[in-house]
Amino acid sequence: MSTAQPHPSAKRPAGITEVARHAGVSPGTVSNVLNRPERVAGPTRARVEAAIAELDYVRNSSGSSLRSGRSDAVGLLVLDVTNPFFTEVARGMEDEAAEAGLAVLLLNSAESGTRQRRNLRLLAEQRAAGAVVMPVDDDLSDLLWLHRQGVPWVALDRGDVPEDVGCSVSVDNHAGGLAAGRHLVGLGHERVTFLTGPPAIEQVRRRHDGLRDAFTESDLDPDGSISVIELPQLNPEQGERAVDAALAGGPRQRSTAVMCANDQLALGFMKGLGRRGLRVPDDISVIGYDNVDVASLVHPGLTTVAQPKYELGRTAMRLLRAQLDDPDHLHQRLLFSPELVLRGSTAAHRP
Amino acid sequence: MSTAQPHPSAKRPAGITEVARHAGVSPGTVSNVLNRPERVAGPTRARVEAAIAELDYVRNSSGSSLRSGRSDAVGLLVLDVTNPFFTEVARGMEDEAAEAGLAVLLLNSAESGTRQRRNLRLLAEQRAAGAVVMPVDDDLSDLLWLHRQGVPWVALDRGDVPEDVGCSVSVDNHAGGLAAGRHLVGLGHERVTFLTGPPAIEQVRRRHDGLRDAFTESDLDPDGSISVIELPQLNPEQGERAVDAALAGGPRQRSTAVMCANDQLALGFMKGLGRRGLRVPDDISVIGYDNVDVASLVHPGLTTVAQPKYELGRTAMRLLRAQLDDPDHLHQRLLFSPELVLRGSTAAHRP
DNA sequence: CATCGGTTTTGAAACGTGTCAACGGAGTGT
DNA sequence: ACACTCCGTTGACACGTTTCAAAACCGATG
């Protein structure tokens, strides 16, 4: 823990009062020049602006948020900064926040409950104007705590939050799983592996359910047709490592297609297959989820379920703004539809 | 611009004074419990802690940073949040900052000077404890301004900052370009294209210089051997679009290898080649720069120049901490060495 | 000149925290 | 009993901003 001693010779930068003295007006007037310039007469405003320029004064946001009880920053808490899915969401949120004059504090849970908790606490300490949060697991108590602390939020990719505490924006994960499943069934695959992460993550559970329902509606038994491999994390390394398990049973017994809970997993898995000399889609079909940019860059292109990433972030922030502007705001749940993107990694099963 | 009216029924959360009243002590004592617990006697401390728990008090950082003139947040200003290279840097910085109890404010320039300026101003307003910055172009005046405002910083991937204003951590871009160039020359390539971004970016200029020097040292004329394609941005789309230009001249005249200033460009470029039916490395060799995770996931694997991304972020933050802890800190320049990573995208030229 | 309406400026009071000199009390040695 | 030290606690103040009622100003009108 560094103690951050201020440099001895460090003078505090000029404040509003010093500007006032310099311009021969009262601090209140300077504040008005900054916040409601129309209320102050032309010549005075000019004098103040000159003083501001001369001292190169910059407003101290601690002072103002202390006074108002609210800072002008909003938080975005993501599960994993290194996942391109989230960075795209961040872009959307950032653009919308910039329009509202709000700064975005990007925080990373790194899929850890402890870090999520620490970050939410930080937002409360900062008296953040609001937050957009992708919860790390089913336990929403941290979010309820944040709500009690008076920080409004919007949940991302998590449709099951109580409507009296916050909004949510998500994509229909069941529909996504269903679309992927129908695609595979339509191609004649009857033995499929679902490669997934910790079942605590609601999103991937629902994708799994969708996949199962696709089999059920075609009169196939999901329990017999789908085998599941659970991995501790949703990253490429884990995907690559899972190849062994997925290939168990040999060519006659093993799955002919693999659905991954996430593109990151799928990309790693495909790499692992390549290393084994297996060809996609000839030997095995692979389908991902998210449609991250690289999905179109690999060869063969990765068939995947696209989510409107940028729009997701942008909409979440829009909902948050609505909440900030309107005191009697009613929380709502928004649900986007996913879209199946066909590329080269899936093909018909040749028995 | 949303006006962010506070909700009328919103009560301010409990402050240090209310906690004090509740525990029957003075505010000063509560402050001591929070900041120097060893100075306060056991029983009193227990009483205060009970009060804190009961009111679920959370410290208001506006108050404390107003008082101290410094907030406990540091900024990380990256060129482009969607580039996996930067997110890896962010992870490194974050880990080191967490150890120092500092929060990281991740800001995005999106390769725009205006946004960089706005973000630096934001950091000044927040009275950030410090910043790690990857400057968007050669113009360092914004950084000098930040220094005048009293916010210490470390420049990332930019070795040419004056030593009296700040530290820098970078990777030897010339060495990286040289290594890549030697590799290509060693494989017998004598007509090479350098695919790059705006020449305002110092990093890519030095990589270019390194590439040229590799040719010179083998008695090849760089001007005759290397053709350059400048693109407005360093992203996959631009890389894909550049294929036309790179293939101009037909099989007999065109380059036999392409060095990209960046993996993102290289990945897009390879995709474009695939779409044209050209094979890497048989028809053309491709080499990238950065060694982002996906470089190993595509097929063929992308030969590239690796930078110690995580370490870069971590070290920058370490330098920043040193600066915060030690008033008479001497700024320094750290230079990491890049490393050539050989994968399948480069092969010997067969005349 | 007194009064009025409207605009512009002022001054003081809060917001929550950290700091620091001063204070009180308990113990110790003379 | 007194002086002294040590430790724990106090109380007041300062940090920079915003807000708001009140004051000052100005030109016009009766």
mmCIF file of N, CA and C in Angstrom, chain B residues 101-214:
data_model
loop_
_atom_site.group_PDB
_atom_site.id
_atom_site.type_symbol
_atom_site.label_atom_id
_atom_site.label_comp_id
_atom_site.label_asym_id
_atom_site.label_seq_id
_atom_site.Cartn_x
_atom_site.Cartn_y
_atom_site.Cartn_z
ATOM 1 N N GLY B 101 -3.894 -0.139 -3.538
ATOM 2 C CA GLY B 101 -5.174 0.400 -3.089
ATOM 3 C C GLY B 101 -5.677 1.526 -3.964
ATOM 4 N N LEU B 102 -5.233 1.544 -5.205
ATOM 5 C CA LEU B 102 -5.661 2.604 -6.111
ATOM 6 C C LEU B 102 -6.673 2.063 -7.111
ATOM 7 N N ALA B 103 -7.632 2.870 -7.447
ATOM 8 C CA ALA B 103 -8.623 2.473 -8.441
ATOM 9 C C ALA B 103 -8.157 2.916 -9.817
ATOM 10 N N VAL B 104 -8.449 2.131 -10.811
ATOM 11 C CA VAL B 104 -8.037 2.478 -12.164
ATOM 12 C C VAL B 104 -9.220 2.998 -12.975
ATOM 13 N N LEU B 105 -9.024 4.148 -13.554
ATOM 14 C CA LEU B 105 -10.009 4.782 -14.411
ATOM 15 C C LEU B 105 -9.565 4.523 -15.832
ATOM 16 N N LEU B 106 -10.255 3.622 -16.517
ATOM 17 C CA LEU B 106 -9.828 3.280 -17.872
ATOM 18 C C LEU B 106 -10.506 4.181 -18.890
ATOM 19 N N LEU B 107 -9.709 4.941 -19.613
ATOM 20 C CA LEU B 107 -10.256 5.903 -20.566
ATOM 21 C C LEU B 107 -9.768 5.575 -21.969
ATOM 22 N N ASN B 108 -10.560 5.944 -22.932
ATOM 23 C CA ASN B 108 -10.317 5.547 -24.308
ATOM 24 C C ASN B 108 -10.187 6.758 -25.218
ATOM 25 N N SER B 109 -9.049 6.875 -25.881
ATOM 26 C CA SER B 109 -8.886 7.987 -26.825
ATOM 27 C C SER B 109 -9.530 7.687 -28.165
ATOM 28 N N ALA B 110 -9.744 6.405 -28.462
ATOM 29 C CA ALA B 110 -10.263 5.999 -29.770
ATOM 30 C C ALA B 110 -9.456 6.651 -30.886
ATOM 31 N N GLU B 111 -8.163 6.734 -30.683
ATOM 32 C CA GLU B 111 -7.229 7.299 -31.672
ATOM 33 C C GLU B 111 -7.577 8.723 -32.081
ATOM 34 N N SER B 112 -8.309 9.433 -31.234
ATOM 35 C CA SER B 112 -8.672 10.799 -31.582
ATOM 36 C C SER B 112 -8.049 11.794 -30.612
ATOM 37 N N GLY B 113 -7.420 12.823 -31.171
ATOM 38 C CA GLY B 113 -6.757 13.828 -30.350
ATOM 39 C C GLY B 113 -7.737 14.560 -29.451
ATOM 40 N N THR B 114 -8.927 14.805 -29.974
ATOM 41 C CA THR B 114 -9.940 15.514 -29.197
ATOM 42 C C THR B 114 -10.333 14.727 -27.953
ATOM 43 N N ARG B 115 -10.559 13.439 -28.172
ATOM 44 C CA ARG B 115 -10.953 12.624 -27.032
ATOM 45 C C ARG B 115 -9.822 12.484 -26.040
ATOM 46 N N GLN B 116 -8.593 12.386 -26.527
ATOM 47 C CA GLN B 116 -7.464 12.326 -25.613
ATOM 48 C C GLN B 116 -7.444 13.564 -24.724
ATOM 49 N N ARG B 117 -7.605 14.702 -25.362
ATOM 50 C CA ARG B 117 -7.584 15.961 -24.636
ATOM 51 C C ARG B 117 -8.687 16.006 -23.590
ATOM 52 N N ARG B 118 -9.882 15.598 -24.000
ATOM 53 C CA ARG B 118 -11.010 15.617 -23.075
ATOM 54 C C ARG B 118 -10.756 14.699 -21.888
ATOM 55 N N ASN B 119 -10.183 13.543 -22.169
ATOM 56 C CA ASN B 119 -9.928 12.594 -21.092
ATOM 57 C C ASN B 119 -8.864 13.080 -20.124
ATOM 58 N N LEU B 120 -7.826 13.706 -20.658
ATOM 59 C CA LEU B 120 -6.790 14.217 -19.769
ATOM 60 C C LEU B 120 -7.357 15.337 -18.893
ATOM 61 N N ARG B 121 -8.214 16.125 -19.465
ATOM 62 C CA ARG B 121 -8.848 17.183 -18.695
ATOM 63 C C ARG B 121 -9.666 16.592 -17.553
ATOM 64 N N LEU B 122 -10.369 15.522 -17.892
ATOM 65 C CA LEU B 122 -11.144 14.821 -16.880
ATOM 66 C C LEU B 122 -10.261 14.376 -15.717
ATOM 67 N N LEU B 123 -9.105 13.832 -16.037
ATOM 68 C CA LEU B 123 -8.200 13.375 -14.984
ATOM 69 C C LEU B 123 -7.755 14.540 -14.120
ATOM 70 N N ALA B 124 -7.507 15.661 -14.756
ATOM 71 C CA ALA B 124 -7.107 16.837 -13.994
ATOM 72 C C ALA B 124 -8.236 17.285 -13.077
ATOM 73 N N GLU B 125 -9.452 17.256 -13.590
ATOM 74 C CA GLU B 125 -10.595 17.665 -12.765
ATOM 75 C C GLU B 125 -10.779 16.749 -11.572
ATOM 76 N N GLN B 126 -10.540 15.490 -11.805
ATOM 77 C CA GLN B 126 -10.679 14.524 -10.711
ATOM 78 C C GLN B 126 -9.518 14.603 -9.747
ATOM 79 N N ARG B 127 -8.505 15.395 -10.062
ATOM 80 C CA ARG B 127 -7.282 15.433 -9.273
ATOM 81 C C ARG B 127 -6.727 14.022 -9.098
ATOM 82 N N ALA B 128 -6.687 13.297 -10.216
ATOM 83 C CA ALA B 128 -6.203 11.921 -10.195
ATOM 84 C C ALA B 128 -4.814 11.861 -9.593
ATOM 85 N N ALA B 129 -4.525 10.762 -8.912
ATOM 86 C CA ALA B 129 -3.216 10.607 -8.294
ATOM 87 C C ALA B 129 -2.124 10.486 -9.351
ATOM 88 N N GLY B 130 -2.494 10.024 -10.524
ATOM 89 C CA GLY B 130 -1.521 9.878 -11.584
ATOM 90 C C GLY B 130 -2.162 9.262 -12.803
ATOM 91 N N ALA B 131 -1.349 9.059 -13.835
ATOM 92 C CA ALA B 131 -1.912 8.509 -15.057
ATOM 93 C C ALA B 131 -0.856 7.744 -15.836
ATOM 94 N N VAL B 132 -1.315 6.769 -16.565
ATOM 95 C CA VAL B 132 -0.473 6.081 -17.540
ATOM 96 C C VAL B 132 -1.089 6.361 -18.896
ATOM 97 N N VAL B 133 -0.292 6.905 -19.780
ATOM 98 C CA VAL B 133 -0.851 7.433 -21.021
ATOM 99 C C VAL B 133 -0.120 6.904 -22.245
ATOM 100 N N MET B 134 -0.900 6.486 -23.237
ATOM 101 C CA MET B 134 -0.313 6.192 -24.529
ATOM 102 C C MET B 134 -0.727 7.317 -25.451
ATOM 103 N N PRO B 135 0.187 8.205 -25.760
ATOM 104 C CA PRO B 135 -0.170 9.408 -26.507
ATOM 105 C C PRO B 135 -0.633 9.041 -27.910
ATOM 106 N N VAL B 136 -1.566 9.814 -28.393
ATOM 107 C CA VAL B 136 -2.211 9.500 -29.646
ATOM 108 C C VAL B 136 -1.365 9.942 -30.838
ATOM 109 N N ASP B 137 -0.505 10.925 -30.635
ATOM 110 C CA ASP B 137 0.376 11.347 -31.727
ATOM 111 C C ASP B 137 1.637 12.011 -31.189
ATOM 112 N N ASP B 138 2.368 12.661 -32.077
ATOM 113 C CA ASP B 138 3.649 13.224 -31.677
ATOM 114 C C ASP B 138 3.532 14.428 -30.759
ATOM 115 N N ASP B 139 2.374 15.013 -30.754
ATOM 116 C CA ASP B 139 2.195 16.253 -30.018
ATOM 117 C C ASP B 139 2.072 15.973 -28.520
ATOM 118 N N LEU B 140 3.105 16.326 -27.778
ATOM 119 C CA LEU B 140 3.092 15.999 -26.358
ATOM 120 C C LEU B 140 2.576 17.146 -25.506
ATOM 121 N N SER B 141 2.061 18.184 -26.128
ATOM 122 C CA SER B 141 1.719 19.369 -25.334
ATOM 123 C C SER B 141 0.617 19.081 -24.322
ATOM 124 N N ASP B 142 -0.281 18.169 -24.657
ATOM 125 C CA ASP B 142 -1.322 17.813 -23.696
ATOM 126 C C ASP B 142 -0.708 17.187 -22.448
ATOM 127 N N LEU B 143 0.328 16.376 -22.668
ATOM 128 C CA LEU B 143 0.983 15.743 -21.532
ATOM 129 C C LEU B 143 1.710 16.771 -20.675
ATOM 130 N N LEU B 144 2.306 17.741 -21.320
ATOM 131 C CA LEU B 144 2.986 18.790 -20.565
ATOM 132 C C LEU B 144 1.971 19.571 -19.730
ATOM 133 N N TRP B 145 0.842 19.800 -20.326
ATOM 134 C CA TRP B 145 -0.230 20.488 -19.611
ATOM 135 C C TRP B 145 -0.615 19.700 -18.364
ATOM 136 N N LEU B 146 -0.780 18.394 -18.538
ATOM 137 C CA LEU B 146 -1.158 17.554 -17.405
ATOM 138 C C LEU B 146 -0.102 17.645 -16.307
ATOM 139 N N HIS B 147 1.142 17.685 -16.718
ATOM 140 C CA HIS B 147 2.227 17.806 -15.754
ATOM 141 C C HIS B 147 2.147 19.129 -15.006
ATOM 142 N N ARG B 148 1.866 20.197 -15.732
ATOM 143 C CA ARG B 148 1.714 21.500 -15.068
ATOM 144 C C ARG B 148 0.557 21.479 -14.084
ATOM 145 N N GLN B 149 -0.458 20.691 -14.404
ATOM 146 C CA GLN B 149 -1.606 20.612 -13.503
ATOM 147 C C GLN B 149 -1.289 19.808 -12.245
ATOM 148 N N GLY B 150 -0.090 19.245 -12.220
ATOM 149 C CA GLY B 150 0.300 18.529 -11.015
ATOM 150 C C GLY B 150 -0.084 17.052 -11.002
ATOM 151 N N VAL B 151 -0.449 16.533 -12.157
ATOM 152 C CA VAL B 151 -0.758 15.099 -12.211
ATOM 153 C C VAL B 151 0.444 14.363 -12.818
ATOM 154 N N PRO B 152 1.113 13.547 -12.017
ATOM 155 C CA PRO B 152 2.270 12.818 -12.539
ATOM 156 C C PRO B 152 1.819 11.700 -13.480
ATOM 157 N N TRP B 153 2.658 11.382 -14.436
ATOM 158 C CA TRP B 153 2.253 10.331 -15.383
ATOM 159 C C TRP B 153 3.444 9.527 -15.862
ATOM 160 N N VAL B 154 3.121 8.426 -16.477
ATOM 161 C CA VAL B 154 4.105 7.582 -17.131
ATOM 162 C C VAL B 154 3.629 7.392 -18.559
ATOM 163 N N ALA B 155 4.518 7.654 -19.496
ATOM 164 C CA ALA B 155 4.145 7.459 -20.894
ATOM 165 C C ALA B 155 4.385 6.011 -21.285
ATOM 166 N N LEU B 156 3.480 5.492 -22.075
ATOM 167 C CA LEU B 156 3.590 4.088 -22.457
ATOM 168 C C LEU B 156 3.892 4.004 -23.937
ATOM 169 N N ASP B 157 4.873 3.167 -24.276
ATOM 170 C CA ASP B 157 5.175 2.907 -25.673
ATOM 171 C C ASP B 157 5.578 4.185 -26.398
ATOM 172 N N ARG B 158 6.257 5.009 -25.699
ATOM 173 C CA ARG B 158 6.683 6.272 -26.276
ATOM 174 C C ARG B 158 7.929 6.729 -25.517
ATOM 175 N N GLY B 159 9.074 6.459 -26.148
ATOM 176 C CA GLY B 159 10.316 6.635 -25.411
ATOM 177 C C GLY B 159 10.872 8.043 -25.432
ATOM 178 N N ASP B 160 10.265 8.953 -26.193
ATOM 179 C CA ASP B 160 10.926 10.227 -26.428
ATOM 180 C C ASP B 160 10.374 11.377 -25.593
ATOM 181 N N VAL B 161 9.864 11.077 -24.400
ATOM 182 C CA VAL B 161 9.376 12.177 -23.575
ATOM 183 C C VAL B 161 10.543 12.795 -22.809
ATOM 184 N N PRO B 162 10.516 14.109 -22.620
ATOM 185 C CA PRO B 162 11.585 14.778 -21.872
ATOM 186 C C PRO B 162 11.678 14.205 -20.463
ATOM 187 N N GLU B 163 12.892 13.942 -20.014
ATOM 188 C CA GLU B 163 13.044 13.257 -18.731
ATOM 189 C C GLU B 163 12.666 14.111 -17.535
ATOM 190 N N ASP B 164 12.528 15.396 -17.733
ATOM 191 C CA ASP B 164 12.219 16.222 -16.570
ATOM 192 C C ASP B 164 10.728 16.304 -16.294
ATOM 193 N N VAL B 165 9.917 15.712 -17.140
ATOM 194 C CA VAL B 165 8.481 15.767 -16.871
ATOM 195 C C VAL B 165 7.845 14.423 -16.524
ATOM 196 N N GLY B 166 8.412 13.339 -17.017
ATOM 197 C CA GLY B 166 7.785 12.069 -16.703
ATOM 198 C C GLY B 166 8.590 10.854 -17.121
ATOM 199 N N CYS B 167 8.202 9.710 -16.568
ATOM 200 C CA CYS B 167 8.832 8.445 -16.917
ATOM 201 C C CYS B 167 8.257 7.930 -18.232
ATOM 202 N N SER B 168 8.922 6.928 -18.768
ATOM 203 C CA SER B 168 8.318 6.243 -19.895
ATOM 204 C C SER B 168 8.694 4.768 -19.862
ATOM 205 N N VAL B 169 7.792 3.960 -20.324
ATOM 206 C CA VAL B 169 8.032 2.530 -20.468
ATOM 207 C C VAL B 169 7.699 2.176 -21.899
ATOM 208 N N SER B 170 8.625 1.558 -22.569
ATOM 209 C CA SER B 170 8.304 1.218 -23.946
ATOM 210 C C SER B 170 9.055 -0.027 -24.373
ATOM 211 N N VAL B 171 8.744 -0.458 -25.564
ATOM 212 C CA VAL B 171 9.404 -1.620 -26.130
ATOM 213 C C VAL B 171 10.185 -1.125 -27.333
ATOM 214 N N ASP B 172 11.343 -1.679 -27.528
ATOM 215 C CA ASP B 172 12.211 -1.193 -28.594
ATOM 216 C C ASP B 172 11.620 -1.513 -29.963
ATOM 217 N N ASN B 173 10.924 -0.551 -30.515
ATOM 218 C CA ASN B 173 10.229 -0.778 -31.778
ATOM 219 C C ASN B 173 11.195 -0.957 -32.938
ATOM 220 N N HIS B 174 12.306 -0.285 -32.858
ATOM 221 C CA HIS B 174 13.287 -0.443 -33.921
ATOM 222 C C HIS B 174 13.795 -1.878 -33.936
ATOM 223 N N ALA B 175 14.110 -2.393 -32.746
ATOM 224 C CA ALA B 175 14.594 -3.772 -32.653
ATOM 225 C C ALA B 175 13.550 -4.750 -33.176
ATOM 226 N N GLY B 176 12.284 -4.470 -32.875
ATOM 227 C CA GLY B 176 11.220 -5.351 -33.344
ATOM 228 C C GLY B 176 11.131 -5.370 -34.859
ATOM 229 N N GLY B 177 11.173 -4.175 -35.446
ATOM 230 C CA GLY B 177 11.123 -4.091 -36.893
ATOM 231 C C GLY B 177 12.338 -4.778 -37.519
ATOM 232 N N LEU B 178 13.476 -4.600 -36.870
ATOM 233 C CA LEU B 178 14.711 -5.207 -37.362
ATOM 234 C C LEU B 178 14.607 -6.728 -37.339
ATOM 235 N N ALA B 179 14.115 -7.262 -36.230
ATOM 236 C CA ALA B 179 13.993 -8.714 -36.099
ATOM 237 C C ALA B 179 13.063 -9.267 -37.170
ATOM 238 N N ALA B 180 11.952 -8.581 -37.364
ATOM 239 C CA ALA B 180 11.002 -9.028 -38.377
ATOM 240 C C ALA B 180 11.659 -8.985 -39.752
ATOM 241 N N GLY B 181 12.353 -7.876 -40.000
ATOM 242 C CA GLY B 181 13.007 -7.705 -41.298
ATOM 243 C C GLY B 181 14.064 -8.765 -41.551
ATOM 244 N N ARG B 182 14.895 -9.024 -40.564
ATOM 245 C CA ARG B 182 15.933 -10.041 -40.732
ATOM 246 C C ARG B 182 15.314 -11.397 -41.026
ATOM 247 N N HIS B 183 14.220 -11.679 -40.342
ATOM 248 C CA HIS B 183 13.533 -12.945 -40.564
ATOM 249 C C HIS B 183 13.110 -13.058 -42.031
ATOM 250 N N LEU B 184 12.515 -11.993 -42.550
ATOM 251 C CA LEU B 184 12.040 -12.026 -43.932
ATOM 252 C C LEU B 184 13.209 -12.114 -44.913
ATOM 253 N N VAL B 185 14.227 -11.313 -44.655
ATOM 254 C CA VAL B 185 15.395 -11.351 -45.539
ATOM 255 C C VAL B 185 16.013 -12.743 -45.507
ATOM 256 N N GLY B 186 16.099 -13.302 -44.309
ATOM 257 C CA GLY B 186 16.670 -14.634 -44.161
ATOM 258 C C GLY B 186 15.888 -15.683 -44.942
ATOM 259 N N LEU B 187 14.612 -15.446 -45.110
ATOM 260 C CA LEU B 187 13.777 -16.392 -45.861
ATOM 261 C C LEU B 187 13.837 -16.139 -47.365
ATOM 262 N N GLY B 188 14.615 -15.137 -47.734
ATOM 263 C CA GLY B 188 14.808 -14.892 -49.159
ATOM 264 C C GLY B 188 13.844 -13.901 -49.787
ATOM 265 N N HIS B 189 13.072 -13.199 -48.967
ATOM 266 C CA HIS B 189 12.144 -12.228 -49.541
ATOM 267 C C HIS B 189 12.885 -10.942 -49.896
ATOM 268 N N GLU B 190 12.688 -10.493 -51.117
ATOM 269 C CA GLU B 190 13.366 -9.265 -51.525
ATOM 270 C C GLU B 190 12.402 -8.173 -51.968
ATOM 271 N N ARG B 191 11.150 -8.522 -52.067
ATOM 272 C CA ARG B 191 10.128 -7.504 -52.316
ATOM 273 C C ARG B 191 9.096 -7.607 -51.205
ATOM 274 N N VAL B 192 9.075 -6.592 -50.368
ATOM 275 C CA VAL B 192 8.255 -6.634 -49.162
ATOM 276 C C VAL B 192 7.366 -5.399 -49.096
ATOM 277 N N THR B 193 6.151 -5.595 -48.549
ATOM 278 C CA THR B 193 5.277 -4.444 -48.328
ATOM 279 C C THR B 193 5.147 -4.194 -46.829
ATOM 280 N N PHE B 194 5.244 -2.939 -46.449
ATOM 281 C CA PHE B 194 4.997 -2.571 -45.049
ATOM 282 C C PHE B 194 3.624 -1.930 -44.972
ATOM 283 N N LEU B 195 2.747 -2.606 -44.244
ATOM 284 C CA LEU B 195 1.368 -2.157 -44.130
ATOM 285 C C LEU B 195 1.246 -1.406 -42.814
ATOM 286 N N THR B 196 0.930 -0.132 -42.874
ATOM 287 C CA THR B 196 1.038 0.651 -41.649
ATOM 288 C C THR B 196 -0.108 1.645 -41.494
ATOM 289 N N GLY B 197 -0.064 2.360 -40.397
ATOM 290 C CA GLY B 197 -1.106 3.344 -40.105
ATOM 291 C C GLY B 197 -0.599 4.752 -40.348
ATOM 292 N N PRO B 198 -1.231 5.722 -39.730
ATOM 293 C CA PRO B 198 -0.826 7.111 -39.913
ATOM 294 C C PRO B 198 0.616 7.297 -39.446
ATOM 295 N N PRO B 199 1.442 7.952 -40.225
ATOM 296 C CA PRO B 199 2.850 8.122 -39.847
ATOM 297 C C PRO B 199 3.021 8.990 -38.606
ATOM 298 N N ALA B 200 1.923 9.592 -38.133
ATOM 299 C CA ALA B 200 2.016 10.393 -36.915
ATOM 300 C C ALA B 200 2.308 9.514 -35.707
ATOM 301 N N ILE B 201 2.013 8.239 -35.826
ATOM 302 C CA ILE B 201 2.259 7.344 -34.695
ATOM 303 C C ILE B 201 3.717 6.938 -34.667
ATOM 304 N N GLU B 202 4.399 7.374 -33.642
ATOM 305 C CA GLU B 202 5.844 7.175 -33.575
ATOM 306 C C GLU B 202 6.222 5.700 -33.607
ATOM 307 N N GLN B 203 5.479 4.889 -32.871
ATOM 308 C CA GLN B 203 5.804 3.476 -32.773
ATOM 309 C C GLN B 203 5.973 2.815 -34.148
ATOM 310 N N VAL B 204 4.983 3.048 -35.012
ATOM 311 C CA VAL B 204 5.029 2.365 -36.297
ATOM 312 C C VAL B 204 6.140 2.927 -37.185
ATOM 313 N N ARG B 205 6.471 4.178 -36.994
ATOM 314 C CA ARG B 205 7.599 4.736 -37.753
ATOM 315 C C ARG B 205 8.885 3.997 -37.415
ATOM 316 N N ARG B 206 9.076 3.741 -36.120
ATOM 317 C CA ARG B 206 10.319 3.086 -35.731
ATOM 318 C C ARG B 206 10.365 1.639 -36.190
ATOM 319 N N ARG B 207 9.196 0.994 -36.195
ATOM 320 C CA ARG B 207 9.160 -0.373 -36.711
ATOM 321 C C ARG B 207 9.569 -0.372 -38.184
ATOM 322 N N HIS B 208 9.083 0.613 -38.881
ATOM 323 C CA HIS B 208 9.436 0.768 -40.288
ATOM 324 C C HIS B 208 10.946 0.952 -40.443
ATOM 325 N N ASP B 209 11.499 1.831 -39.624
ATOM 326 C CA ASP B 209 12.948 2.064 -39.693
ATOM 327 C C ASP B 209 13.719 0.768 -39.461
ATOM 328 N N GLY B 210 13.274 -0.002 -38.495
ATOM 329 C CA GLY B 210 13.942 -1.270 -38.207
ATOM 330 C C GLY B 210 13.897 -2.190 -39.409
ATOM 331 N N LEU B 211 12.713 -2.258 -40.003
ATOM 332 C CA LEU B 211 12.551 -3.100 -41.191
ATOM 333 C C LEU B 211 13.533 -2.680 -42.278
ATOM 334 N N ARG B 212 13.618 -1.384 -42.517
ATOM 335 C CA ARG B 212 14.529 -0.884 -43.549
ATOM 336 C C ARG B 212 15.983 -1.241 -43.232
ATOM 337 N N ASP B 213 16.336 -1.080 -41.961
ATOM 338 C CA ASP B 213 17.727 -1.354 -41.603
ATOM 339 C C ASP B 213 18.098 -2.814 -41.809
ATOM 340 N N ALA B 214 17.102 -3.696 -41.660
ATOM 341 C CA ALA B 214 17.379 -5.111 -41.909
ATOM 342 C C ALA B 214 17.784 -5.322 -43.356
#
